Amino acid sequence: MTRPVVAVTADLTTVNWNIWGDLSVAMLPWEYMEKVHQAGGAPILVPPIPETVDAVMEKADALMMSGGADIEPALYGAEREKFTFPPHKARDTAELAALAIAERRRIPVLGICRGLQLISIIRGGTLNQHLPEHSPAVPGKYEPREIQVKPDSLLGSALGPTATVYCHHHQGIDKLGAGLVATAWSDDGIIEGAEAEDPSAPFLAGLQAHAELGSDTLPLFEAFIEAARKQQREG
């Protein structure tokens, strides 16, 4: 059996690249691709172009929604607050379209950071727009954090009752979306992970931390890819 194809959402940003400055790129940190590869999958990028999502998602056995910038607050019925960064509306639209296709096709979905937030938002969830106590002390530097995980859950079976994860976020889930259940928390009670409430549903899980970093989270990717292999077998 060939490696399952995992569609991974990408960002649009501007970078300095060798002799080229201010170059627009569709970007994804390498660690996402490497974790999918290590777990046995074959990653492809979903660019933040809404009109292309259908064609890319036709080829996918699973969807991984990556971290990135703040989400448009209007998507969860709120106005933009003081510390919320300007949204990337095309990316929001493209990712929500990819998520809708994945759920219609009943293929596995793994959300990381803003990916978890979008999984909740599409089900009517809301966000706390600023959590200063969770914001990184140094912008651009991920911080290790130990989280508590519900043992009898999808996340618990992969990560164990505690896990060391790496965080870089200033927003988090306020009201969790319908059909989801929280299964991981920080010491102060902030939701760090959630998954489908129905254990018989297709693989659907998210982690607020950057699961692409560190070694503790590899079993989560392996469970995700195994669910994609099952999707391949069942067609």
C-alpha positions as MATLAB code, in Angstrom:
seq = 'MTRPVVAVTADLTTVNWNIWGDLSVAMLPWEYMEKVHQAGGAPILVPPIPETVDAVMEKADALMMSGGADIEPALYGAEREKFTFPPHKARDTAELAALAIAERRRIPVLGICRGLQLISIIRGGTLNQHLPEHSPAVPGKYEPREIQVKPDSLLGSALGPTATVYCHHHQGIDKLGAGLVATAWSDDGIIEGAEAEDPSAPFLAGLQAHAELGSDTLPLFEAFIEAARKQQREG';
ca = [
       0.000    0.000    0.000;
       1.305    3.459   -0.907;
       1.780    6.166    1.685;
      -1.478    7.969    2.495;
      -1.623   11.434    0.945;
      -2.015   14.067    3.656;
      -3.202   17.513    2.563;
      -1.514   20.101    4.805;
      -2.750   23.684    4.847;
      -0.159   26.329    4.002;
       0.194   30.033    4.771;
       0.878   32.987    2.479;
       3.618   35.294    3.667;
       6.534   37.447    2.540;
      10.129   36.323    3.043;
      13.689   37.216    2.148;
      15.063   34.272    0.181;
      18.743   34.231   -0.829;
      19.189   37.204   -3.170;
      15.455   37.855   -3.424;
      13.753   40.165   -0.942;
      10.082   40.567   -0.101;
       9.105   37.459   -2.019;
       5.537   36.154   -1.603;
       5.499   32.438   -0.816;
       3.074   29.694    0.109;
       4.852   28.482    3.217;
       4.779   25.681    5.736;
       7.489   25.058    8.359;
       9.439   21.926    7.500;
       8.607   20.172   10.786;
       5.010   19.602    9.645;
       6.164   17.808    6.519;
       8.779   15.812    8.402;
       6.339   14.619   11.067;
       3.896   13.395    8.402;
       6.776   11.649    6.633;
       8.099   10.082    9.850;
       4.627    8.754   10.624;
       4.345    7.124    7.181;
       2.390    9.694    5.171;
       3.041   11.704    2.016;
       2.325   15.431    2.540;
       1.005   17.821   -0.110;
       0.276   21.502    0.384;
      -3.156   23.097    0.307;
      -2.451   26.681   -0.829;
      -4.567   29.512    0.627;
      -6.445   29.841   -2.675;
     -10.103   28.910   -2.086;
     -10.741   28.086   -5.760;
      -8.095   25.329   -5.744;
      -9.190   23.480   -2.609;
     -11.580   21.035   -4.289;
      -8.925   19.800   -6.724;
      -6.278   19.334   -4.022;
      -8.629   17.625   -1.594;
      -9.693   15.078   -4.247;
      -6.189   13.584   -3.927;
      -6.106   13.502   -0.119;
      -6.569   10.576    2.235;
      -6.402   12.895    5.262;
      -6.247   16.588    6.179;
      -3.857   18.301    8.582;
      -4.648   21.915    9.443;
      -1.518   23.801   10.433;
      -0.875   26.666   12.825;
      -0.577   30.294   11.862;
      -2.118   33.735   12.197;
      -5.230   34.758   14.099;
      -8.609   33.774   12.647;
     -11.199   36.314   11.466;
     -13.329   36.956   14.587;
     -16.479   37.460   12.492;
     -16.374   33.716   11.794;
     -17.330   33.124   15.428;
     -19.628   36.128   15.803;
     -17.160   38.500   17.428;
     -15.485   41.811   16.645;
     -11.743   42.128   16.402;
     -10.221   43.060   19.756;
      -7.126   45.138   20.570;
      -4.571   42.308   20.550;
      -5.977   40.320   17.619;
      -3.822   40.473   14.502;
      -5.372   41.279   11.104;
      -6.851   38.095    9.627;
      -5.825   36.339    6.416;
      -9.340   35.937    5.043;
      -8.350   33.877    1.977;
      -6.588   31.367    4.190;
      -9.560   31.174    6.552;
     -11.886   30.551    3.598;
      -9.618   27.948    1.987;
      -9.100   26.017    5.228;
     -12.773   25.979    6.133;
     -13.524   24.685    2.634;
     -10.894   21.950    3.001;
     -12.309   20.992    6.398;
     -15.846   20.807    5.023;
     -14.680   18.507    2.206;
     -12.732   16.301    4.617;
     -15.753   15.910    6.856;
     -18.074   15.217    3.925;
     -15.678   12.527    2.699;
     -15.213   11.269    6.287;
     -11.409   11.297    6.045;
      -9.151   11.821    9.094;
      -8.527   15.383   10.290;
      -5.771   16.605   12.628;
      -5.732   20.253   13.685;
      -2.697   22.030   15.115;
      -2.979   25.361   16.956;
      -5.277   27.482   14.730;
      -6.307   24.204   13.081;
      -7.929   23.087   16.337;
      -9.553   26.508   16.643;
     -11.094   26.239   13.158;
     -12.390   22.730   13.869;
     -14.219   24.202   16.864;
     -15.373   27.371   15.098;
     -16.993   25.500   12.198;
     -19.170   23.814   14.856;
     -20.213   27.063   16.516;
     -17.303   27.424   18.929;
     -15.743   30.712   20.006;
     -12.265   31.934   20.945;
     -10.760   33.922   23.764;
      -8.920   36.522   21.671;
      -6.096   37.202   24.105;
      -4.538   35.041   26.795;
      -1.491   37.028   27.946;
      -0.442   34.302   30.373;
      -0.161   31.913   27.404;
       1.561   34.347   25.054;
       5.221   33.543   24.331;
       7.699   35.427   26.493;
       9.856   35.888   23.388;
       8.001   36.185   20.049;
       9.175   33.507   17.646;
      10.309   31.180   20.432;
       8.261   28.090   21.273;
       7.912   27.338   24.959;
       7.667   23.852   26.487;
       4.555   23.155   28.541;
       3.270   20.056   30.247;
      -0.389   19.313   29.558;
      -2.802   16.900   31.184;
      -4.574   14.485   28.838;
      -7.710   12.425   29.423;
      -6.417    8.820   29.418;
      -9.470    7.179   27.817;
      -9.455    9.370   24.715;
      -7.909    9.433   21.265;
      -5.328   11.972   22.402;
      -4.716   10.050   25.611;
      -4.079    6.783   23.799;
      -1.430    8.534   21.683;
       0.157   10.911   24.194;
      -0.426    9.319   27.573;
      -1.843   11.109   30.655;
       0.734   13.915   30.418;
       2.828   15.237   27.559;
       5.444   17.932   27.038;
       4.402   20.107   24.118;
       5.653   23.339   22.544;
       3.423   26.392   22.450;
       3.321   29.759   20.704;
      -0.176   31.217   20.920;
      -2.071   34.056   22.548;
      -5.581   32.856   21.730;
      -7.460   29.762   22.796;
     -10.817   28.046   22.793;
     -13.506   29.743   24.868;
     -16.696   27.805   23.993;
     -15.989   24.426   22.404;
     -17.907   23.600   19.227;
     -20.797   21.150   19.115;
     -19.910   17.473   18.847;
     -16.453   17.976   20.330;
     -15.129   17.081   23.759;
     -12.093   18.585   25.492;
      -9.461   15.939   26.223;
      -6.346   17.953   27.143;
      -5.778   20.967   29.391;
      -3.037   23.239   30.654;
      -2.534   23.664   34.405;
      -4.797   26.739   34.413;
      -7.661   24.913   32.718;
      -7.259   26.257   29.187;
      -8.313   23.650   26.602;
      -5.186   22.253   24.950;
      -6.813   19.454   22.960;
     -10.184   18.269   21.733;
     -11.637   15.522   19.579;
     -14.893   14.107   18.256;
     -17.293   13.375   21.085;
     -18.525   10.231   19.291;
     -15.735    7.615   19.509;
     -17.171    5.825   16.468;
     -16.753    8.935   14.282;
     -13.852    9.253   11.809;
     -10.522   10.423   13.284;
     -10.968   14.063   14.298;
      -8.602   15.614   16.824;
      -6.757   18.821   17.517;
      -3.961   20.043   19.746;
      -3.519   23.719   20.667;
       0.238   23.248   20.975;
       2.544   22.843   17.989;
       2.436   19.076   17.668;
       4.909   19.180   14.801;
       7.637   19.950   17.363;
       9.216   17.573   19.856;
       9.163   13.796   20.127;
       6.263   13.238   22.537;
       3.709   13.953   19.814;
       4.935   11.514   17.132;
       2.491    8.792   18.303;
      -0.374   11.204   17.566;
       0.828   11.556   13.970;
       1.213    7.787   13.724;
      -2.389    7.293   14.891;
      -3.500    9.912   12.358;
      -1.640    8.201    9.503;
      -2.963    4.779   10.549;
      -6.480    6.207   10.298;
      -5.583    7.466    6.802;
      -4.356    3.978    5.835;
      -7.697    2.615    6.961;
      -9.372    5.229    4.761;
      -7.249    4.034    1.828;
      -8.257    0.399    2.382;
     -11.948    1.215    2.631;
     -11.772    3.475   -0.408;
];
